[in-house]
Amino acid sequence: MSKKVLTTPIQDKDLEDIKIGDVIYLTGYLVTARDAAHTRLVKLGRKLPVDLRGKAIFHAGPIMVHRKDDPTKFDVVSIGPTTSMRMEKFQKQFLEQTGTKLIVGKGGMGPNTTAGCKETKALHCVFPGGCAVVAAECVEEVEDCQWPELGMPEAMWVMRVKEFGPLVVSIDTHGNNLFEQNKKHFNELKNPIVEEINKHVSFIQ
């Protein structure tokens, strides 16, 4: 099976055949954008300082250090994903306003993001937790930093990456949500087990 690598700028046609559960990788531009960036754009109506059309965002707060050979530039020490659900209430509007094609984070997202991905033809993917150093090794260069006044975790870091991943697709462009489907399936399996256990367990009234 060939390795699926998306390259920015990502087009709608690039995402048509990708489905939830698929494992993909990203080459090109990845920009960190978490709570503050979403709030400034959607709630406060501030224009983003980075053009995200066809690009990918990362719900992450990286640890950066100045490069020894050039103090004006940065290297990534680690960059692990943060919980994507924190951006749920803003994500659909964020997609509509920016043209972002790929969201990367930790854990699943809800119906608002699912609708946004379907309408704007975008994906949400999960990067494995606990692999922040591995993620950093995929960064070829940190090209820019915008909104530095927000602090290192919340600033928008513009990075060029190569085969960044693995990324597990959790929401596809057809409105399928892997986490929601799994919840439903696991609950269906759980209920008869709980009923059987209850037959053999007595509770203090």
Coordinates of N, CA and C in Angstrom, one line a residue:
M1 N 0.8 -1.2 0.0 CA 0.0 0.0 0.0 C 0.9 1.2 0.0
S2 N 0.6 2.2 -0.9 CA 1.4 3.4 -1.0 C 1.2 4.4 0.1
K3 N 2.2 5.1 0.4 CA 2.1 6.1 1.5 C 1.3 7.4 0.9
K4 N 0.3 7.8 1.6 CA -0.5 8.9 1.2 C 0.0 10.2 1.8
V5 N 0.6 11.1 0.9 CA 1.1 12.3 1.3 C 0.4 13.5 0.7
L6 N -0.2 14.4 1.5 CA -0.8 15.6 1.0 C 0.2 16.7 0.9
T7 N 0.2 17.4 -0.2 CA 1.2 18.5 -0.3 C 0.4 19.9 -0.5
T8 N 0.8 20.9 0.3 CA 0.1 22.2 0.2 C 0.6 22.9 -1.1
P9 N -0.2 23.7 -1.7 CA -1.6 24.0 -1.4 C -2.5 22.8 -1.7
I10 N -3.3 22.4 -0.8 CA -4.2 21.2 -0.9 C -5.5 21.7 -1.7
Q11 N -5.9 20.8 -2.6 CA -7.1 21.1 -3.4 C -8.2 20.2 -3.0
D12 N -9.4 20.6 -3.3 CA -10.6 19.7 -2.9 C -10.5 18.3 -3.5
K13 N -10.0 18.2 -4.7 CA -9.9 16.9 -5.4 C -8.9 16.0 -4.7
D14 N -7.9 16.6 -3.9 CA -6.9 15.8 -3.2 C -7.5 15.0 -2.1
L15 N -8.7 15.5 -1.6 CA -9.3 14.9 -0.4 C -10.5 14.0 -0.6
E16 N -11.0 14.0 -1.9 CA -12.2 13.3 -2.2 C -12.2 11.8 -1.8
D17 N -11.1 11.1 -2.0 CA -11.0 9.7 -1.8 C -10.5 9.3 -0.4
I18 N -10.2 10.3 0.4 CA -9.7 10.1 1.8 C -10.8 9.9 2.7
K19 N -10.8 8.8 3.5 CA -11.9 8.5 4.4 C -11.4 8.4 5.9
I20 N -12.3 8.4 6.8 CA -12.0 8.3 8.2 C -11.2 7.0 8.5
G21 N -10.2 7.1 9.3 CA -9.4 5.9 9.6 C -8.2 5.8 8.7
D22 N -8.2 6.5 7.6 CA -7.0 6.5 6.8 C -5.8 7.2 7.5
V23 N -4.6 6.8 7.1 CA -3.4 7.4 7.7 C -2.7 8.2 6.6
I24 N -2.5 9.5 6.8 CA -1.9 10.3 5.8 C -0.7 11.1 6.4
Y25 N 0.0 11.8 5.5 CA 1.2 12.6 5.9 C 1.1 13.9 5.2
L26 N 1.7 14.9 5.7 CA 1.7 16.3 5.2 C 3.0 16.8 4.8
T27 N 3.1 17.4 3.6 CA 4.3 18.1 3.2 C 3.9 19.5 2.7
G28 N 4.7 20.5 3.2 CA 4.3 21.8 2.8 C 4.2 22.7 4.1
Y29 N 3.1 23.5 4.1 CA 3.0 24.5 5.2 C 2.0 24.0 6.2
L30 N 2.5 24.1 7.5 CA 1.7 23.8 8.7 C 1.8 25.0 9.6
V31 N 0.6 25.5 10.0 CA 0.6 26.7 10.8 C -0.1 26.5 12.2
T32 N 0.6 26.8 13.3 CA -0.1 26.6 14.6 C -1.2 27.6 14.8
A33 N -2.4 27.1 15.2 CA -3.5 28.0 15.4 C -4.4 27.3 16.5
R34 N -4.4 27.9 17.7 CA -5.2 27.3 18.7 C -6.2 28.3 19.3
D35 N -6.5 28.3 20.6 CA -7.6 29.1 21.2 C -7.6 30.5 20.8
A36 N -6.4 31.2 21.0 CA -6.4 32.7 20.7 C -6.6 33.0 19.3
A37 N -6.0 32.3 18.4 CA -6.2 32.6 16.9 C -7.6 32.4 16.5
H38 N -8.3 31.4 17.0 CA -9.7 31.1 16.6 C -10.6 32.2 17.2
T39 N -10.3 32.6 18.5 CA -11.1 33.6 19.1 C -10.9 35.0 18.4
R40 N -9.7 35.3 18.1 CA -9.5 36.6 17.4 C -10.2 36.7 16.1
L41 N -10.1 35.6 15.3 CA -10.7 35.6 14.0 C -12.3 35.6 14.1
V42 N -12.8 34.6 14.8 CA -14.3 34.4 14.7 C -15.0 35.3 15.7
K43 N -14.6 35.4 16.9 CA -15.3 36.2 17.9 C -15.0 37.7 17.8
L44 N -13.7 38.0 17.6 CA -13.3 39.4 17.6 C -13.3 40.0 16.2
G45 N -13.4 39.2 15.2 CA -13.4 39.7 13.8 C -12.1 40.3 13.3
R46 N -11.0 39.8 13.9 CA -9.7 40.3 13.5 C -9.1 39.4 12.3
K47 N -8.6 40.1 11.3 CA -8.0 39.3 10.2 C -6.8 38.6 10.6
L48 N -6.6 37.3 10.2 CA -5.4 36.6 10.5 C -4.2 37.2 9.7
P49 N -3.1 37.1 10.3 CA -1.8 37.6 9.7 C -1.2 36.6 8.7
V50 N -1.8 35.4 8.6 CA -1.3 34.4 7.8 C -2.4 33.9 6.8
D51 N -2.1 33.8 5.5 CA -3.0 33.2 4.6 C -3.0 31.7 4.7
L52 N -4.2 31.2 5.1 CA -4.3 29.7 5.3 C -5.0 29.0 4.2
R53 N -5.3 29.6 3.1 CA -6.0 28.9 2.0 C -5.1 27.8 1.4
G54 N -5.7 26.6 1.5 CA -5.0 25.4 0.9 C -3.9 24.8 1.9
K55 N -3.8 25.5 3.1 CA -2.8 25.0 4.0 C -3.4 24.2 5.2
A56 N -2.5 23.8 6.1 CA -2.9 23.0 7.3 C -2.7 23.8 8.5
I57 N -3.6 23.6 9.5 CA -3.3 24.2 10.8 C -3.1 23.1 11.9
F58 N -2.4 23.5 12.9 CA -2.1 22.5 14.0 C -2.5 23.1 15.3
H59 N -3.5 22.4 16.0 CA -3.8 22.8 17.3 C -2.7 22.4 18.3
A60 N -1.8 23.3 18.4 CA -0.6 22.9 19.2 C 0.1 24.1 19.8
G61 N 0.8 24.0 20.9 CA 1.6 25.0 21.5 C 3.1 24.5 21.5
P62 N 3.9 24.9 20.5 CA 5.2 24.4 20.4 C 6.2 25.0 21.4
I63 N 7.3 24.3 21.6 CA 8.4 24.9 22.3 C 9.5 25.2 21.3
M64 N 9.9 26.5 21.3 CA 10.8 27.0 20.3 C 12.1 27.5 21.0
V65 N 13.2 27.4 20.3 CA 14.4 28.0 20.8 C 15.1 28.8 19.6
H66 N 15.8 29.8 19.9 CA 16.5 30.6 18.9 C 17.7 29.7 18.4
R67 N 17.9 29.8 17.1 CA 19.0 29.1 16.5 C 20.3 29.7 16.8
K68 N 21.3 28.8 17.1 CA 22.6 29.2 17.5 C 23.3 30.0 16.4
D69 N 23.1 29.6 15.2 CA 23.8 30.2 14.0 C 23.1 31.4 13.5
D70 N 21.8 31.6 14.0 CA 21.1 32.8 13.5 C 20.0 33.1 14.6
P71 N 20.3 34.0 15.5 CA 19.3 34.3 16.6 C 18.0 34.8 16.2
T72 N 17.9 35.3 14.9 CA 16.6 35.8 14.4 C 15.7 34.7 14.0
K73 N 16.2 33.5 13.9 CA 15.3 32.3 13.5 C 15.2 31.3 14.7
F74 N 14.2 30.4 14.5 CA 13.9 29.5 15.5 C 14.0 28.0 15.0
D75 N 14.2 27.1 16.0 CA 14.1 25.7 15.8 C 13.1 25.2 16.7
V76 N 12.4 24.1 16.3 CA 11.4 23.5 17.2 C 12.0 22.4 18.1
V77 N 11.8 22.5 19.4 CA 12.2 21.5 20.3 C 11.2 20.4 20.4
S78 N 10.0 20.8 20.5 CA 8.9 19.8 20.6 C 7.6 20.5 20.2
I79 N 6.7 19.7 19.6 CA 5.4 20.3 19.2 C 4.3 19.2 19.2
G80 N 3.7 19.1 20.4 CA 2.7 18.1 20.6 C 1.3 18.7 20.4
P81 N 0.3 17.9 20.0 CA -1.0 18.4 19.7 C -1.7 18.8 21.1
T82 N -2.6 19.8 21.0 CA -3.5 20.1 22.1 C -4.9 19.6 21.8
T83 N -5.8 19.6 22.8 CA -7.1 19.0 22.6 C -7.9 19.8 21.6
S84 N -8.3 19.2 20.5 CA -9.0 19.9 19.4 C -10.4 20.4 19.8
M85 N -11.0 19.6 20.7 CA -12.4 20.0 21.1 C -12.5 21.4 21.7
R86 N -11.4 21.9 22.1 CA -11.5 23.3 22.7 C -11.8 24.3 21.6
M87 N -11.5 24.0 20.3 CA -11.8 24.9 19.2 C -13.1 24.6 18.5
E88 N -13.9 23.6 19.0 CA -15.1 23.1 18.4 C -16.1 24.3 18.1
K89 N -16.3 25.2 19.0 CA -17.4 26.2 18.8 C -17.0 27.2 17.7
F90 N -15.7 27.3 17.4 CA -15.2 28.2 16.4 C -14.8 27.6 15.1
Q91 N -14.7 26.3 15.0 CA -13.9 25.7 13.9 C -14.7 25.8 12.6
K92 N -16.0 25.6 12.6 CA -16.7 25.7 11.3 C -16.5 27.1 10.6
Q93 N -16.7 28.1 11.4 CA -16.6 29.5 10.9 C -15.1 29.8 10.5
F94 N -14.2 29.2 11.3 CA -12.8 29.3 11.0 C -12.5 28.7 9.6
L95 N -13.0 27.6 9.3 CA -12.8 26.9 8.0 C -13.4 27.8 6.9
E96 N -14.6 28.3 7.1 CA -15.3 29.1 6.1 C -14.6 30.4 5.8
Q97 N -14.0 31.0 6.8 CA -13.3 32.2 6.6 C -11.9 32.2 6.1
T98 N -11.2 31.0 6.3 CA -9.8 30.9 6.0 C -9.5 30.0 4.8
G99 N -10.3 29.1 4.4 CA -10.0 28.2 3.4 C -9.0 27.1 3.8
T100 N -8.8 26.9 5.1 CA -8.0 25.8 5.6 C -8.5 24.5 5.1
K101 N -7.6 23.6 4.7 CA -8.0 22.3 4.2 C -7.7 21.1 5.1
L102 N -6.8 21.4 6.1 CA -6.4 20.3 7.0 C -6.2 20.8 8.4
I103 N -6.9 20.2 9.3 CA -6.8 20.5 10.8 C -6.1 19.3 11.4
V104 N -5.1 19.6 12.3 CA -4.4 18.5 13.0 C -4.5 18.9 14.5
G105 N -4.8 17.9 15.3 CA -4.9 18.1 16.7 C -4.9 16.8 17.5
K106 N -5.4 16.9 18.7 CA -5.5 15.7 19.6 C -7.0 15.4 19.9
G107 N -7.4 14.2 19.8 CA -8.8 13.8 20.1 C -9.7 14.2 19.0
G108 N -11.0 13.9 19.2 CA -12.0 14.1 18.2 C -12.6 15.5 18.3
M109 N -13.4 15.8 17.3 CA -14.2 17.1 17.3 C -15.6 16.7 17.0
G110 N -16.5 17.7 17.3 CA -18.0 17.4 17.3 C -18.7 17.8 16.0
P111 N -20.0 17.9 16.1 CA -20.9 18.2 14.9 C -20.6 19.5 14.2
N112 N -20.2 20.5 14.9 CA -19.9 21.8 14.3 C -18.8 21.7 13.3
T113 N -17.7 21.0 13.7 CA -16.5 20.8 12.8 C -16.8 19.8 11.7
T114 N -17.6 18.8 12.1 CA -18.0 17.8 11.0 C -18.7 18.5 9.9
A115 N -19.7 19.4 10.2 CA -20.4 20.1 9.2 C -19.5 21.0 8.4
G116 N -18.6 21.7 9.1 CA -17.7 22.5 8.5 C -16.8 21.8 7.5
C117 N -16.3 20.7 7.9 CA -15.4 19.9 7.0 C -16.2 19.4 5.7
K118 N -17.4 19.1 5.9 CA -18.2 18.6 4.8 C -18.5 19.8 3.8
E119 N -18.9 20.9 4.4 CA -19.3 22.1 3.5 C -18.1 22.7 2.8
T120 N -16.9 22.8 3.5 CA -15.8 23.4 2.9 C -14.8 22.5 2.3
K121 N -15.0 21.2 2.4 CA -14.1 20.1 1.9 C -12.8 20.2 2.6
A122 N -12.8 19.8 3.9 CA -11.6 19.8 4.7 C -11.5 18.6 5.5
L123 N -10.4 18.3 6.1 CA -10.2 17.1 7.0 C -9.8 17.5 8.4
H124 N -10.2 16.7 9.4 CA -9.6 16.8 10.7 C -8.8 15.5 10.9
C125 N -7.6 15.7 11.4 CA -6.8 14.5 11.6 C -6.2 14.5 13.1
V126 N -5.9 13.4 13.6 CA -5.3 13.2 14.9 C -3.8 12.8 14.8
F127 N -3.0 13.6 15.4 CA -1.6 13.3 15.6 C -1.4 12.6 16.9
P128 N -0.7 11.4 16.9 CA -0.5 10.7 18.2 C 0.0 11.5 19.3
G129 N -0.6 11.4 20.5 CA -0.1 12.1 21.7 C 1.1 11.5 22.2
G130 N 2.0 12.3 22.8 CA 3.2 11.8 23.4 C 4.4 11.7 22.4
C131 N 4.1 12.2 21.2 CA 5.2 12.2 20.2 C 5.6 13.5 19.7
A132 N 5.7 14.5 20.6 CA 6.0 15.9 20.3 C 7.4 16.0 19.7
V133 N 8.3 15.2 20.1 CA 9.7 15.3 19.6 C 9.7 14.8 18.2
V134 N 9.0 13.7 18.0 CA 8.9 13.1 16.6 C 8.3 14.1 15.6
A135 N 7.3 14.8 16.1 CA 6.7 15.9 15.3 C 7.7 17.0 14.9
A136 N 8.5 17.4 15.9 CA 9.5 18.4 15.7 C 10.5 18.0 14.6
E137 N 10.8 16.7 14.5 CA 11.8 16.2 13.6 C 11.3 16.3 12.1
C138 N 9.9 16.5 12.0 CA 9.4 16.6 10.6 C 9.4 18.0 10.1
V139 N 9.7 19.0 11.0 CA 9.8 20.4 10.6 C 11.1 20.7 10.0
E140 N 11.0 21.1 8.7 CA 12.2 21.5 8.0 C 12.7 22.9 8.4
E141 N 11.8 23.8 8.5 CA 12.1 25.2 8.9 C 10.9 25.9 9.5
V142 N 11.2 26.8 10.4 CA 10.2 27.7 11.0 C 10.4 29.0 10.2
E143 N 9.4 29.4 9.3 CA 9.6 30.5 8.4 C 9.2 31.8 9.0
D144 N 8.2 31.8 10.0 CA 7.7 33.0 10.5 C 7.0 32.8 11.8
C145 N 6.8 33.9 12.5 CA 6.0 33.9 13.8 C 5.1 35.1 13.8
Q146 N 3.8 34.9 13.9 CA 2.9 36.1 13.9 C 2.1 36.1 15.2
W147 N 1.7 37.3 15.6 CA 1.1 37.5 16.9 C 1.9 37.0 18.1
P148 N 3.2 37.3 18.1 CA 4.1 36.8 19.2 C 3.7 37.3 20.6
E149 N 2.9 38.4 20.6 CA 2.5 39.0 21.9 C 1.5 38.0 22.6
L150 N 1.0 37.0 21.9 CA 0.2 36.0 22.6 C 1.0 35.0 23.4
G151 N 2.3 35.0 23.2 CA 3.1 34.1 23.9 C 3.4 32.9 23.0
M152 N 4.4 32.1 23.3 CA 4.9 31.0 22.5 C 3.8 30.0 22.2
P153 N 3.0 29.5 23.1 CA 2.0 28.5 22.8 C 0.9 29.0 21.9
E154 N 0.5 30.3 22.0 CA -0.7 30.8 21.2 C -0.3 31.5 20.0
A155 N 0.9 31.9 19.8 CA 1.3 32.6 18.6 C 1.1 31.7 17.3
M156 N 1.0 32.3 16.2 CA 0.9 31.5 14.9 C 2.3 31.3 14.3
W157 N 2.8 30.1 14.4 CA 4.1 29.7 13.9 C 3.9 29.1 12.5
V158 N 4.5 29.7 11.5 CA 4.5 29.2 10.2 C 5.7 28.3 9.9
M159 N 5.3 27.0 9.7 CA 6.4 26.0 9.5 C 6.3 25.3 8.2
R160 N 7.5 24.9 7.7 CA 7.5 24.1 6.5 C 7.9 22.7 6.9
V161 N 7.0 21.7 6.6 CA 7.2 20.3 7.1 C 7.4 19.3 5.9
K162 N 8.0 18.2 6.3 CA 8.1 17.1 5.3 C 7.6 15.8 5.8
E163 N 6.6 15.3 5.2 CA 6.0 14.0 5.6 C 5.6 14.0 7.1
F164 N 5.0 15.1 7.5 CA 4.6 15.2 8.9 C 3.5 14.3 9.2
G165 N 3.6 13.4 10.2 CA 2.7 12.4 10.5 C 3.3 11.4 11.4
P166 N 2.5 10.2 11.6 CA 1.3 9.9 10.9 C 0.1 10.6 11.4
L167 N -0.8 10.9 10.5 CA -2.1 11.6 10.9 C -3.2 10.7 10.6
V168 N -4.1 10.4 11.6 CA -5.2 9.6 11.4 C -6.4 10.4 11.1
V169 N -7.1 10.2 10.0 CA -8.2 11.0 9.6 C -9.4 10.7 10.5
S170 N -9.9 11.7 11.2 CA -11.0 11.5 12.1 C -12.3 12.1 11.6
I171 N -12.2 13.1 10.7 CA -13.4 13.7 10.0 C -13.0 13.8 8.5
D172 N -13.9 13.3 7.7 CA -13.6 13.4 6.2 C -14.5 14.4 5.6
T173 N -14.3 14.6 4.2 CA -15.1 15.6 3.5 C -16.5 15.2 3.2
H174 N -16.9 13.9 3.6 CA -18.2 13.4 3.4 C -19.1 13.5 4.6
G175 N -18.6 14.1 5.7 CA -19.4 14.2 6.9 C -19.3 13.0 7.8
N176 N -18.3 12.2 7.7 CA -18.1 11.0 8.6 C -17.2 11.4 9.7
N177 N -17.5 11.0 10.9 CA -16.7 11.3 12.1 C -16.4 10.0 12.8
L178 N -15.1 9.7 12.8 CA -14.6 8.5 13.3 C -14.9 8.3 14.8
F179 N -14.6 9.4 15.6 CA -14.8 9.3 17.0 C -16.3 9.1 17.4
E180 N -17.2 9.8 16.7 CA -18.6 9.6 16.9 C -19.1 8.2 16.5
Q181 N -18.6 7.7 15.4 CA -19.0 6.4 15.0 C -18.5 5.3 16.0
N182 N -17.3 5.5 16.5 CA -16.7 4.6 17.5 C -17.5 4.6 18.8
K183 N -17.9 5.8 19.2 CA -18.7 5.9 20.5 C -20.0 5.1 20.3
K184 N -20.6 5.3 19.2 CA -21.9 4.6 19.0 C -21.7 3.1 19.0
H185 N -20.6 2.6 18.3 CA -20.3 1.2 18.2 C -19.9 0.6 19.6
F186 N -19.1 1.3 20.3 CA -18.7 0.8 21.6 C -19.8 0.8 22.6
N187 N -20.7 1.7 22.5 CA -21.9 1.7 23.4 C -22.8 0.5 23.1
E188 N -22.9 0.2 21.9 CA -23.7 -0.9 21.5 C -23.1 -2.2 22.0
L189 N -21.8 -2.3 22.0 CA -21.2 -3.5 22.6 C -21.2 -3.5 24.1
K190 N -21.2 -2.3 24.7 CA -21.1 -2.2 26.2 C -22.4 -2.5 26.8
N191 N -23.5 -2.1 26.3 CA -24.8 -2.2 27.0 C -25.2 -3.7 27.4
P192 N -25.1 -4.6 26.5 CA -25.4 -6.0 26.9 C -24.5 -6.6 27.9
I193 N -23.2 -6.1 27.9 CA -22.2 -6.6 28.9 C -22.6 -6.0 30.3
V194 N -23.0 -4.7 30.3 CA -23.4 -4.1 31.6 C -24.6 -4.8 32.1
E195 N -25.6 -5.1 31.3 CA -26.8 -5.8 31.7 C -26.5 -7.2 32.3
E196 N -25.5 -7.9 31.7 CA -25.2 -9.2 32.2 C -24.5 -9.1 33.6
I197 N -23.6 -8.1 33.7 CA -22.9 -7.9 34.9 C -23.8 -7.5 36.1
N198 N -24.8 -6.7 35.8 CA -25.8 -6.3 36.8 C -26.6 -7.5 37.3
K199 N -26.7 -8.6 36.6 CA -27.5 -9.7 37.0 C -26.7 -10.4 38.2
H200 N -25.4 -10.2 38.3 CA -24.6 -10.9 39.2 C -24.0 -10.0 40.3
V201 N -24.4 -8.8 40.3 CA -23.9 -7.8 41.3 C -25.1 -7.2 42.0
S202 N -25.0 -7.2 43.3 CA -26.0 -6.5 44.1 C -25.5 -5.2 44.7
F203 N -26.4 -4.3 44.8 CA -26.0 -2.9 45.2 C -26.7 -2.6 46.6
I204 N -26.0 -1.9 47.4 CA -26.6 -1.4 48.7 C -27.6 -0.4 48.4
Q205 N -28.8 -0.6 48.9 CA -29.9 0.3 48.7 C -30.0 1.3 49.8

